[in-house]
Amino acid sequence: QKEVEQDPGPLSVPEGAIVSLNCTYSNSAFQYFMWYRQYSRKGPELLMYTYSSGNKEDGRFTAQVDKSSKYISLFIRDSQPSDSATYLCAMRTGTASKLTFGTGTRLQVTL
Amino acid sequence: GAGVSQSPSNKVTEKGKDVELRCDPISGHTALYWYRQSLGQGLEFLIYFQGNSAPDKSGLPSDRFSAERTGGSVSTLTIQRTQQEDSAVYLCASSLDYIGNTIYFGEGSWLTVV
Protein backbone atom coordinates (compact mmCIF):
# COMPACT_ATOMS: atom_id res chain seq x y z
CA GLN A 1 0.00 0.00 0.00
CA LYS A 2 1.33 3.42 -0.94
CA GLU A 3 1.86 6.05 1.74
CA VAL A 4 -0.12 8.56 -0.35
CA GLU A 5 -3.14 7.59 -2.44
CA GLN A 6 -4.59 9.78 -5.16
CA ASP A 7 -7.27 8.98 -7.72
CA PRO A 8 -5.57 9.19 -11.13
CA GLY A 9 -8.73 10.33 -12.94
CA PRO A 10 -9.10 11.60 -15.56
CA LEU A 11 -11.56 14.12 -14.17
CA SER A 12 -13.50 16.08 -16.77
CA VAL A 13 -15.52 19.15 -15.79
CA PRO A 14 -17.14 22.02 -17.70
CA GLU A 15 -15.66 25.49 -17.54
CA GLY A 16 -16.80 27.38 -14.45
CA ALA A 17 -17.29 24.27 -12.32
CA ILE A 18 -15.88 23.78 -8.85
CA VAL A 19 -13.25 21.05 -8.83
CA SER A 20 -12.40 18.92 -5.83
CA LEU A 21 -9.13 16.97 -5.82
CA ASN A 22 -8.21 14.69 -2.95
CA CYS A 23 -5.47 12.61 -1.40
CA THR A 24 -5.39 10.23 1.53
CA TYR A 25 -2.29 9.21 3.40
CA SER A 26 -1.27 6.68 5.99
CA ASN A 27 1.76 8.24 7.73
CA SER A 28 0.57 10.28 10.70
CA ALA A 29 4.01 11.96 10.88
CA PHE A 30 3.26 14.04 7.77
CA GLN A 31 2.93 17.69 8.80
CA TYR A 32 3.45 19.74 5.65
CA PHE A 33 1.16 19.37 2.67
CA MET A 34 1.60 20.72 -0.85
CA TRP A 35 -0.24 20.79 -4.13
CA TYR A 36 1.61 20.92 -7.42
CA ARG A 37 0.29 21.44 -10.94
CA GLN A 38 2.06 19.76 -13.83
CA TYR A 39 1.40 20.52 -17.46
CA SER A 40 2.28 17.96 -20.10
CA ARG A 41 6.06 17.56 -20.52
CA LYS A 42 6.75 20.26 -17.91
CA GLY A 43 8.06 20.15 -14.37
CA PRO A 44 5.66 20.38 -11.41
CA GLU A 45 4.78 23.90 -10.26
CA LEU A 46 4.01 24.59 -6.61
CA LEU A 47 0.46 25.90 -6.11
CA MET A 48 0.07 25.90 -2.36
CA TYR A 49 1.44 24.50 0.83
CA THR A 50 -0.16 24.21 4.24
CA TYR A 51 1.02 23.20 7.66
CA SER A 52 -1.08 20.93 9.87
CA SER A 53 -4.88 21.02 9.74
CA GLY A 54 -7.11 23.77 8.42
CA ASN A 55 -7.84 25.73 5.28
CA LYS A 56 -5.73 28.02 3.16
CA GLU A 57 -7.04 30.13 0.30
CA ASP A 58 -5.17 31.70 -2.61
CA GLY A 59 -7.28 33.22 -5.34
CA ARG A 60 -9.41 30.51 -6.92
CA PHE A 61 -7.59 27.77 -4.99
CA THR A 62 -8.35 26.47 -1.50
CA ALA A 63 -6.31 23.79 0.22
CA GLN A 64 -7.83 21.85 3.07
CA VAL A 65 -6.13 19.47 5.49
CA ASP A 66 -7.88 17.10 7.89
CA LYS A 67 -5.15 15.36 9.86
CA SER A 68 -7.61 13.38 11.96
CA SER A 69 -8.89 11.69 8.79
CA LYS A 70 -5.51 11.78 7.01
CA TYR A 71 -7.21 13.50 4.09
CA ILE A 72 -6.27 16.57 2.08
CA SER A 73 -8.18 18.41 -0.62
CA LEU A 74 -7.64 21.08 -3.22
CA PHE A 75 -10.64 23.03 -4.46
CA ILE A 76 -10.56 25.06 -7.65
CA ARG A 77 -13.35 27.59 -8.12
CA ASP A 78 -14.51 28.91 -11.50
CA SER A 79 -12.35 26.38 -13.32
CA GLN A 80 -10.78 27.45 -16.61
CA PRO A 81 -9.48 25.46 -19.60
CA SER A 82 -6.01 26.65 -18.57
CA ASP A 83 -6.44 24.63 -15.35
CA SER A 84 -6.30 21.43 -17.43
CA ALA A 85 -3.24 19.64 -16.07
CA THR A 86 -2.19 16.91 -13.67
CA TYR A 87 -2.44 17.85 -10.00
CA LEU A 88 -0.05 16.21 -7.57
CA CYS A 89 -0.34 16.21 -3.83
CA ALA A 90 2.85 15.98 -1.82
CA MET A 91 3.69 15.87 1.84
CA ARG A 92 6.59 15.58 4.24
CA THR A 93 7.26 14.97 7.90
CA GLY A 94 8.59 17.65 10.22
CA THR A 95 12.16 16.34 10.05
CA ALA A 96 12.63 15.04 6.52
CA SER A 97 13.30 17.26 3.55
CA LYS A 98 12.09 14.79 0.95
CA LEU A 99 8.54 14.93 -0.32
CA THR A 100 6.26 11.94 -0.77
CA PHE A 101 3.98 12.42 -3.76
CA GLY A 102 0.67 11.03 -4.87
CA THR A 103 0.48 9.69 -8.41
CA GLY A 104 -1.47 12.73 -9.62
CA THR A 105 -4.99 13.40 -10.87
CA ARG A 106 -5.42 14.43 -14.48
CA LEU A 107 -7.96 17.25 -14.83
CA GLN A 108 -9.62 18.34 -18.07
CA VAL A 109 -11.71 21.51 -18.10
CA THR A 110 -13.88 21.68 -21.19
CA LEU A 111 -15.44 24.71 -22.89
CA GLY B 1 19.25 31.77 -14.16
CA ALA B 2 15.56 32.40 -13.70
CA GLY B 3 14.67 28.79 -13.01
CA VAL B 4 16.09 25.32 -12.51
CA SER B 5 17.85 24.26 -15.67
CA GLN B 6 18.34 20.63 -16.68
CA SER B 7 20.24 19.03 -19.51
CA PRO B 8 19.87 17.15 -21.69
CA SER B 9 16.13 17.60 -22.04
CA ASN B 10 15.93 14.31 -23.92
CA LYS B 11 18.32 11.39 -24.00
CA VAL B 12 18.05 8.07 -25.79
CA THR B 13 20.72 5.58 -24.81
CA GLU B 14 21.48 1.94 -25.38
CA LYS B 15 21.12 -0.54 -22.58
CA GLY B 16 24.40 -0.92 -20.72
CA LYS B 17 25.70 2.58 -21.45
CA ASP B 18 26.35 5.21 -18.79
CA VAL B 19 24.46 8.51 -18.76
CA GLU B 20 25.00 11.80 -16.98
CA LEU B 21 22.20 14.23 -16.25
CA ARG B 22 22.97 17.77 -15.22
CA CYS B 23 21.08 20.20 -13.00
CA ASP B 24 21.74 23.90 -12.55
CA PRO B 25 19.64 25.15 -9.61
CA ILE B 26 18.25 28.61 -9.04
CA SER B 27 21.06 30.94 -8.03
CA GLY B 28 21.45 31.10 -4.26
CA HIS B 29 19.39 28.00 -3.55
CA THR B 30 21.22 25.87 -1.04
CA ALA B 31 19.11 22.71 -1.20
CA LEU B 32 18.91 20.51 -4.29
CA TYR B 33 16.79 17.42 -4.94
CA TRP B 34 16.57 14.71 -7.56
CA TYR B 35 13.30 12.91 -8.23
CA ARG B 36 12.26 10.35 -10.82
CA GLN B 37 8.86 10.15 -12.52
CA SER B 38 7.92 7.02 -14.39
CA LEU B 39 4.90 6.66 -16.65
CA GLY B 40 1.75 6.67 -14.55
CA GLN B 41 3.72 7.04 -11.35
CA GLY B 42 4.11 9.88 -8.93
CA LEU B 43 7.44 11.47 -8.27
CA GLU B 44 9.90 9.20 -6.50
CA PHE B 45 12.57 10.80 -4.30
CA LEU B 46 16.16 9.91 -5.17
CA ILE B 47 18.60 12.15 -3.27
CA TYR B 48 18.84 15.46 -1.42
CA PHE B 49 21.81 17.83 -1.13
CA GLN B 50 22.51 20.46 1.48
CA GLY B 51 25.30 22.44 -0.08
CA ASN B 52 27.69 19.84 -1.44
CA SER B 53 26.81 17.06 0.98
CA ALA B 54 24.01 14.53 0.63
CA PRO B 55 22.43 13.82 4.01
CA ASP B 56 19.66 11.76 2.41
CA LYS B 57 20.39 9.44 -0.48
CA SER B 58 17.87 6.84 0.61
CA GLY B 59 15.95 6.94 -2.66
CA LEU B 60 18.76 5.88 -4.98
CA PRO B 61 17.43 2.56 -6.36
CA SER B 62 20.76 0.77 -6.75
CA ASP B 63 24.51 1.32 -6.68
CA ARG B 64 24.34 2.05 -10.40
CA PHE B 65 22.96 5.46 -9.45
CA SER B 66 25.16 8.19 -8.00
CA ALA B 67 25.04 11.96 -7.73
CA GLU B 68 27.35 14.74 -6.79
CA ARG B 69 27.14 18.46 -6.33
CA THR B 70 30.05 20.84 -6.63
CA GLY B 71 30.51 24.44 -5.54
CA GLY B 72 27.12 24.36 -3.87
CA SER B 73 25.58 24.74 -7.29
CA VAL B 74 25.56 22.35 -10.24
CA SER B 75 24.66 18.71 -9.66
CA THR B 76 25.18 15.65 -11.83
CA LEU B 77 23.18 12.43 -11.60
CA THR B 78 25.01 9.46 -13.12
CA ILE B 79 23.42 6.18 -14.07
CA GLN B 80 25.87 3.41 -14.91
CA ARG B 81 25.08 0.37 -17.06
CA THR B 82 21.60 1.65 -17.83
CA GLN B 83 18.66 -0.76 -17.88
CA GLN B 84 15.31 -0.42 -19.60
CA GLU B 85 13.59 0.11 -16.25
CA ASP B 86 15.68 3.27 -15.82
CA SER B 87 13.57 4.92 -18.54
CA ALA B 88 11.81 7.84 -16.83
CA VAL B 89 11.82 11.58 -16.41
CA TYR B 90 14.51 12.71 -14.02
CA LEU B 91 13.49 15.92 -12.28
CA CYS B 92 15.76 18.23 -10.38
CA ALA B 93 14.48 20.77 -7.88
CA SER B 94 15.96 23.39 -5.61
CA SER B 95 14.89 25.45 -2.63
CA LEU B 96 16.25 28.49 -0.89
CA ASP B 97 16.59 26.82 2.47
CA TYR B 98 16.70 23.39 4.06
CA ILE B 99 13.09 23.54 5.23
CA GLY B 100 11.96 22.51 1.79
CA ASN B 101 8.37 23.69 1.66
CA THR B 102 8.84 25.83 -1.44
CA ILE B 103 10.65 23.67 -3.94
CA TYR B 104 11.03 24.67 -7.58
CA PHE B 105 11.36 22.01 -10.24
CA GLY B 106 13.11 22.01 -13.57
CA GLU B 107 11.46 20.61 -16.67
CA GLY B 108 13.23 17.30 -16.40
CA SER B 109 15.51 15.10 -18.43
CA TRP B 110 13.53 12.50 -20.39
CA LEU B 111 15.61 9.32 -20.47
CA THR B 112 14.80 6.41 -22.76
CA VAL B 113 16.88 3.24 -22.59
CA VAL B 114 16.55 1.03 -25.66
mmCIF file of C-alpha atoms in Angstrom, chain A residues 17-90:
data_model
loop_
_atom_site.group_PDB
_atom_site.id
_atom_site.type_symbol
_atom_site.label_atom_id
_atom_site.label_comp_id
_atom_site.label_asym_id
_atom_site.label_seq_id
_atom_site.Cartn_x
_atom_site.Cartn_y
_atom_site.Cartn_z
ATOM 1 C CA ALA A 17 -17.294 24.268 -12.321
ATOM 2 C CA ILE A 18 -15.883 23.777 -8.851
ATOM 3 C CA VAL A 19 -13.254 21.047 -8.831
ATOM 4 C CA SER A 20 -12.401 18.916 -5.834
ATOM 5 C CA LEU A 21 -9.127 16.973 -5.815
ATOM 6 C CA ASN A 22 -8.212 14.692 -2.947
ATOM 7 C CA CYS A 23 -5.467 12.606 -1.397
ATOM 8 C CA THR A 24 -5.390 10.234 1.525
ATOM 9 C CA TYR A 25 -2.290 9.214 3.400
ATOM 10 C CA SER A 26 -1.267 6.681 5.994
ATOM 11 C CA ASN A 27 1.763 8.242 7.727
ATOM 12 C CA SER A 28 0.573 10.277 10.699
ATOM 13 C CA ALA A 29 4.006 11.960 10.878
ATOM 14 C CA PHE A 30 3.262 14.044 7.774
ATOM 15 C CA GLN A 31 2.926 17.691 8.798
ATOM 16 C CA TYR A 32 3.449 19.740 5.648
ATOM 17 C CA PHE A 33 1.164 19.367 2.666
ATOM 18 C CA MET A 34 1.599 20.716 -0.845
ATOM 19 C CA TRP A 35 -0.238 20.785 -4.132
ATOM 20 C CA TYR A 36 1.612 20.918 -7.423
ATOM 21 C CA ARG A 37 0.289 21.442 -10.943
ATOM 22 C CA GLN A 38 2.055 19.755 -13.829
ATOM 23 C CA TYR A 39 1.401 20.522 -17.464
ATOM 24 C CA SER A 40 2.283 17.964 -20.099
ATOM 25 C CA ARG A 41 6.058 17.564 -20.520
ATOM 26 C CA LYS A 42 6.752 20.255 -17.914
ATOM 27 C CA GLY A 43 8.059 20.152 -14.372
ATOM 28 C CA PRO A 44 5.659 20.379 -11.407
ATOM 29 C CA GLU A 45 4.777 23.897 -10.262
ATOM 30 C CA LEU A 46 4.014 24.593 -6.614
ATOM 31 C CA LEU A 47 0.464 25.900 -6.114
ATOM 32 C CA MET A 48 0.066 25.905 -2.356
ATOM 33 C CA TYR A 49 1.436 24.498 0.828
ATOM 34 C CA THR A 50 -0.159 24.205 4.241
ATOM 35 C CA TYR A 51 1.018 23.197 7.656
ATOM 36 C CA SER A 52 -1.077 20.935 9.872
ATOM 37 C CA SER A 53 -4.876 21.024 9.740
ATOM 38 C CA GLY A 54 -7.108 23.769 8.422
ATOM 39 C CA ASN A 55 -7.841 25.727 5.277
ATOM 40 C CA LYS A 56 -5.730 28.024 3.158
ATOM 41 C CA GLU A 57 -7.040 30.135 0.304
ATOM 42 C CA ASP A 58 -5.167 31.699 -2.613
ATOM 43 C CA GLY A 59 -7.278 33.220 -5.337
ATOM 44 C CA ARG A 60 -9.409 30.507 -6.917
ATOM 45 C CA PHE A 61 -7.591 27.767 -4.992
ATOM 46 C CA THR A 62 -8.355 26.469 -1.502
ATOM 47 C CA ALA A 63 -6.313 23.787 0.218
ATOM 48 C CA GLN A 64 -7.827 21.853 3.067
ATOM 49 C CA VAL A 65 -6.125 19.467 5.494
ATOM 50 C CA ASP A 66 -7.879 17.102 7.889
ATOM 51 C CA LYS A 67 -5.146 15.356 9.858
ATOM 52 C CA SER A 68 -7.607 13.380 11.962
ATOM 53 C CA SER A 69 -8.886 11.694 8.793
ATOM 54 C CA LYS A 70 -5.511 11.778 7.011
ATOM 55 C CA TYR A 71 -7.212 13.497 4.088
ATOM 56 C CA ILE A 72 -6.274 16.566 2.083
ATOM 57 C CA SER A 73 -8.176 18.408 -0.619
ATOM 58 C CA LEU A 74 -7.642 21.084 -3.220
ATOM 59 C CA PHE A 75 -10.643 23.034 -4.459
ATOM 60 C CA ILE A 76 -10.557 25.064 -7.650
ATOM 61 C CA ARG A 77 -13.354 27.588 -8.125
ATOM 62 C CA ASP A 78 -14.506 28.910 -11.498
ATOM 63 C CA SER A 79 -12.349 26.384 -13.318
ATOM 64 C CA GLN A 80 -10.782 27.451 -16.610
ATOM 65 C CA PRO A 81 -9.483 25.457 -19.596
ATOM 66 C CA SER A 82 -6.011 26.646 -18.568
ATOM 67 C CA ASP A 83 -6.439 24.625 -15.355
ATOM 68 C CA SER A 84 -6.295 21.430 -17.427
ATOM 69 C CA ALA A 85 -3.243 19.643 -16.068
ATOM 70 C CA THR A 86 -2.190 16.911 -13.665
ATOM 71 C CA TYR A 87 -2.440 17.852 -10.001
ATOM 72 C CA LEU A 88 -0.054 16.213 -7.572
ATOM 73 C CA CYS A 89 -0.339 16.206 -3.829
ATOM 74 C CA ALA A 90 2.852 15.979 -1.816
#
